[in-house]
Coordinates of C-alpha atoms in Angstrom, one line a residue:
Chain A
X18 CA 0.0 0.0 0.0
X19 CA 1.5 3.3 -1.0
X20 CA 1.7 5.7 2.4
X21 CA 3.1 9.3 2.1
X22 CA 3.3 10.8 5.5
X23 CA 4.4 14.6 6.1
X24 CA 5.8 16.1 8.9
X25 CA 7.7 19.4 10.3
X26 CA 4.9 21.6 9.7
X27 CA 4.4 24.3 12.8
X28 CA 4.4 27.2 14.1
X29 CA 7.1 29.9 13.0
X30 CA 7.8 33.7 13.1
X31 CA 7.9 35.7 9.8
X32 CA 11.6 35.4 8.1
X33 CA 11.7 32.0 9.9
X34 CA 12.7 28.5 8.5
X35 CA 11.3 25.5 8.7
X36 CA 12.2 21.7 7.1
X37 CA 9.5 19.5 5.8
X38 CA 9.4 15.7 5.4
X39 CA 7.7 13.2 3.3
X40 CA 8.0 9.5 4.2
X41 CA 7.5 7.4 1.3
X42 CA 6.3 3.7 1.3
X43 CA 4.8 1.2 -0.7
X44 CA 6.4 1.7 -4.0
X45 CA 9.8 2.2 -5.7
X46 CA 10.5 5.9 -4.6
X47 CA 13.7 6.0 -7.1
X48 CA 11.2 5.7 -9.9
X49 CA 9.1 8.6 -9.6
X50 CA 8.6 12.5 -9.8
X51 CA 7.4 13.9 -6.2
X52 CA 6.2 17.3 -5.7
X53 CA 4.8 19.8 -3.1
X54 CA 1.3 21.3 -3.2
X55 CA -0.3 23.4 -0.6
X56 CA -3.5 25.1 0.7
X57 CA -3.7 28.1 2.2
X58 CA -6.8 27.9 4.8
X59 CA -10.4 28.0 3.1
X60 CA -8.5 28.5 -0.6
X61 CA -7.7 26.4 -3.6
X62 CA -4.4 24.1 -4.2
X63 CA -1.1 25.4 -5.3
X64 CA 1.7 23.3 -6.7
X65 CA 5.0 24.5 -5.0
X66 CA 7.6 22.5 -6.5
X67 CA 8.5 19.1 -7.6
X68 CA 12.0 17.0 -8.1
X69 CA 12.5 14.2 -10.7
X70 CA 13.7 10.5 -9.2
X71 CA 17.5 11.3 -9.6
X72 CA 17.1 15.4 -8.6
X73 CA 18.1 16.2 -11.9
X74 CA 15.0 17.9 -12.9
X75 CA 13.6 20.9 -10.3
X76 CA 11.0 23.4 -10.8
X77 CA 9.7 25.6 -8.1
X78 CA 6.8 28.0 -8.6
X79 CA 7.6 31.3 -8.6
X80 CA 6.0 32.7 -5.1
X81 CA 8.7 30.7 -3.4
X82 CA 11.5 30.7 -6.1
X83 CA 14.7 31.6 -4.2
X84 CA 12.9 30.5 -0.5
X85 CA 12.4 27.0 -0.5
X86 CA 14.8 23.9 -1.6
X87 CA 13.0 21.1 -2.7
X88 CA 15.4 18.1 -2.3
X89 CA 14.9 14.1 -1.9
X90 CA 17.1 10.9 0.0
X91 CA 16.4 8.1 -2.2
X92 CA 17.7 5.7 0.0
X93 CA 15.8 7.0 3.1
X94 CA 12.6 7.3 1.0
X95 CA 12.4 10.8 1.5
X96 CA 11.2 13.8 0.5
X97 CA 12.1 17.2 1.8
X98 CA 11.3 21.2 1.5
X99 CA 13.6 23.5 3.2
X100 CA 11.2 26.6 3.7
X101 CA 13.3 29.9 4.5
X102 CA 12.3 33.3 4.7
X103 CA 8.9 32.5 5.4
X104 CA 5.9 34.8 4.8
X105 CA 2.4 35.2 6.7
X106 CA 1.4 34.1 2.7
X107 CA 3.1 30.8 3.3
X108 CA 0.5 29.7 6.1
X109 CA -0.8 26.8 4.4
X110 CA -1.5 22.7 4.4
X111 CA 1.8 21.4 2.4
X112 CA 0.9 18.1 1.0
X113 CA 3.8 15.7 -0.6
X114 CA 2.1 13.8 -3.5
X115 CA 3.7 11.2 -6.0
X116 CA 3.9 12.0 -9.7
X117 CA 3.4 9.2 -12.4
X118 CA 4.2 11.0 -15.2
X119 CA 5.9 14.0 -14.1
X120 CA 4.0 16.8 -14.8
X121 CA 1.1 17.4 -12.3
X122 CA -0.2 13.5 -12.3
X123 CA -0.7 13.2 -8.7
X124 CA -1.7 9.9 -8.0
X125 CA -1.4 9.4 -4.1
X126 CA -1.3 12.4 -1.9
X127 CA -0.4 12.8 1.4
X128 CA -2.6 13.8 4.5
X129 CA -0.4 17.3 4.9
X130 CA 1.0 19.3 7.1
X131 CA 0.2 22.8 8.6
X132 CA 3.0 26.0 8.5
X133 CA 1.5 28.6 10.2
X134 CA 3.8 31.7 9.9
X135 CA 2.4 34.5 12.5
X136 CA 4.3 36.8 15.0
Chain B
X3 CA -5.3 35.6 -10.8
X4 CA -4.6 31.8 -11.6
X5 CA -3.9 30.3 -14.9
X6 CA -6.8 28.4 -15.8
X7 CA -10.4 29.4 -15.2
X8 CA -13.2 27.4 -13.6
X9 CA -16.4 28.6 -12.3
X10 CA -16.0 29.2 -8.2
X11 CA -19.4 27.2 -8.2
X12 CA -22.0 24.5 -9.3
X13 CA -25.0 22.8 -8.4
X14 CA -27.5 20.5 -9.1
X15 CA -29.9 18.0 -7.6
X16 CA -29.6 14.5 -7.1
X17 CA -28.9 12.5 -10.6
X18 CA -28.9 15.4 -12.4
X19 CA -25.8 15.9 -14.5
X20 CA -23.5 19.0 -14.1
X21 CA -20.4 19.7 -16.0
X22 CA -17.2 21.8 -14.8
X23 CA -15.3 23.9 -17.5
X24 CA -11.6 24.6 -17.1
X25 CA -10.1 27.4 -19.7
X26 CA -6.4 27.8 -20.0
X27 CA -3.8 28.2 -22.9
X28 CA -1.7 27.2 -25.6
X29 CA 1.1 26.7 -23.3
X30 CA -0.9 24.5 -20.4
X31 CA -4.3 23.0 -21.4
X32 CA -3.4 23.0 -25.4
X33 CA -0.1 21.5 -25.1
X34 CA -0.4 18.8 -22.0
X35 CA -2.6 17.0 -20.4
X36 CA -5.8 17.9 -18.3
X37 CA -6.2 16.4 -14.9
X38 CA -9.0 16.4 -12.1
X39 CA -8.6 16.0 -8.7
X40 CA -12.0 16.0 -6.2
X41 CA -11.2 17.5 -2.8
X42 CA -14.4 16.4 -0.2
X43 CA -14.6 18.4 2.6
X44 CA -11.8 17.6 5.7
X45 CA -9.5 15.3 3.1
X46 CA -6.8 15.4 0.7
X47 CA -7.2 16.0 -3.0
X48 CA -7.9 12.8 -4.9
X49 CA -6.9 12.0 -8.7
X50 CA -10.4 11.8 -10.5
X51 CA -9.8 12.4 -13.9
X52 CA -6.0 12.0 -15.8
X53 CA -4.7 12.4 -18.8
X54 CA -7.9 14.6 -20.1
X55 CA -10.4 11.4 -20.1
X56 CA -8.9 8.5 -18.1
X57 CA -10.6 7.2 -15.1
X58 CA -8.3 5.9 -11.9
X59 CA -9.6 2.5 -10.9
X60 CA -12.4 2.8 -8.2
X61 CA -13.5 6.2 -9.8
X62 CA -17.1 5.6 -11.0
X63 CA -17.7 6.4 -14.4
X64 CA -20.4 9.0 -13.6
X65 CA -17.4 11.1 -13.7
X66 CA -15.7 11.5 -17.0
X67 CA -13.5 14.2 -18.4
X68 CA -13.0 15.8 -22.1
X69 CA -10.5 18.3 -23.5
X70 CA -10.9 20.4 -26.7
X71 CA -8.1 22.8 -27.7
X72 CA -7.4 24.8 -24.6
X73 CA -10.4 23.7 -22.4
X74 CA -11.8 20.9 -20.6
X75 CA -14.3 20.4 -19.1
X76 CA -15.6 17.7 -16.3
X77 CA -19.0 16.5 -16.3
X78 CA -20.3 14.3 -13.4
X79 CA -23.7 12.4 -14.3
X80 CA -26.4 10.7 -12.1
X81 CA -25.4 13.2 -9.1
X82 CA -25.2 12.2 -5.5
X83 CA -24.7 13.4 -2.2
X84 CA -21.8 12.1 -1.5
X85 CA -20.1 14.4 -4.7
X86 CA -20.4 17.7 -2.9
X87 CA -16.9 19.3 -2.5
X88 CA -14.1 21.0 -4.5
X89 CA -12.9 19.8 -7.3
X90 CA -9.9 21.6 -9.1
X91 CA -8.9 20.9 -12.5
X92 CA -4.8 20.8 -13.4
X93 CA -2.1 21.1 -16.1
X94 CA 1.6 21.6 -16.9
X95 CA 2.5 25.0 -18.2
X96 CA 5.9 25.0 -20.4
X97 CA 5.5 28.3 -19.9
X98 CA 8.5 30.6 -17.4
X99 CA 10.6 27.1 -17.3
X100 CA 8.3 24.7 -16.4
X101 CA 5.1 24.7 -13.5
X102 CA 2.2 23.3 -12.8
X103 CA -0.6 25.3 -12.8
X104 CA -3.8 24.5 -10.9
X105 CA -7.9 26.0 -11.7
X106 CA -9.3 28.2 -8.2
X107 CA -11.6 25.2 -7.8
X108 CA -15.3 24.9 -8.3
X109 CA -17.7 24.2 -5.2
X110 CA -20.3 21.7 -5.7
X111 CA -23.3 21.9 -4.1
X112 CA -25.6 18.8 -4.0
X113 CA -29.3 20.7 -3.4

């Protein structure tokens, strides 16, 4: 059974940093595309970023070009977004979500989890 | 203002059939695929529709998905309760490098 499972999200200042996982199980992790999506509360889903199986290919959107690193451990199963210089804007649901074909075919999400970015 | 258009809202009563239209661009919708994903309220975002008109196993085929040019559009037939939520439709945009590039969502409300 495929399982992504975030975690890291919290609480954090504005300017702050913050690293979040993805645990990956139930498939071949080297094989696939994995991106980042969030949801700021009560609005609509944003893709973030996403990282090909051997980190060759990254693309970020570009509210967070230049903040956050989107990077992966294949032999930990892992998934990770560094977020720095965070933003009241960045208070969202970040959900880690596996990509069959590389562009946006989400197959298996994650449950998410919450950065709130308040002073 | 996001990249592709859908309606912030749609209704209908129970096994009526509603349809969901998604406009984008040359670069997204009318050069990659078209995907749906169904959000119900409290959960993650589920794969409904991919590759324009393909259905993930378990997805009933009340739903079904069509793409012509630089829209789509999702229709759901035979309408239930159990439907009513957000559902968001989704491309790649080979636009600025490379992104993906989601709709604002569309509410359905099951009257």
């Amino acid at each position: 059974e495929v399982q992504l499972v975030e975690s890291g999200g919290g609480l954090v200042k504005p300017g702050g940093s913050l690293r979040l996982s993805c645990a990956a199980s139930g498939f071949t992790f080297n094989s696939y595309t994995m991106s980042w999506v969030r949801q700021a509360p009560g609005k609509g889903l944003e893709w973030v970023s996403s990282i090909s199986s051997n980190s060759y290919y990254i693309y970020y959107a570009d509210s967070v070009k230049g903040r956050f690193t989107i990077s992966r451990d294949n032999a930990k199963n892992s998934l990770y977004l560094q977020l720095n210089s965070l933003r009241a804007e960045d208070t969202a649901v970040y959900y880690c979500a596996r990509d069959v074909l590389a562009k946006i075919e989400f197959d298996y999400w994650g449950q998410g989890t919450l950065v709130t970015v308040s002073s | 203002q996001s990249v592709l258009t859908q309606p912030p809202s749609a209704s209908g009563t129970p096994g009526q059939r509603v349809t969901i239209s998604c406009s984008g661009s040359s670069s997204n919708i009318g050069g990659n695929y078209v995907y749906w994903y169904q959000q119900l309220p409290r959960t993650a975002p589920k794969l409904l529709i991919f590759r324009n008109n393909q259905r993930p196993s378990g997805v009933p085929d009340r739903f079904s998905g069509s793409k012509s040019g630089t829209s789509a559009s999702l229709a759901i037939s035979g309408l239930r309760s159990e439907d009513e939520g957000d559902y968001y439709c989704a491309s790649w945009d080979d636009s600025l490098g490379g992104r993906g590039v989601f709709g604002r969502g569309t509410k359905l409300t099951v009257l």
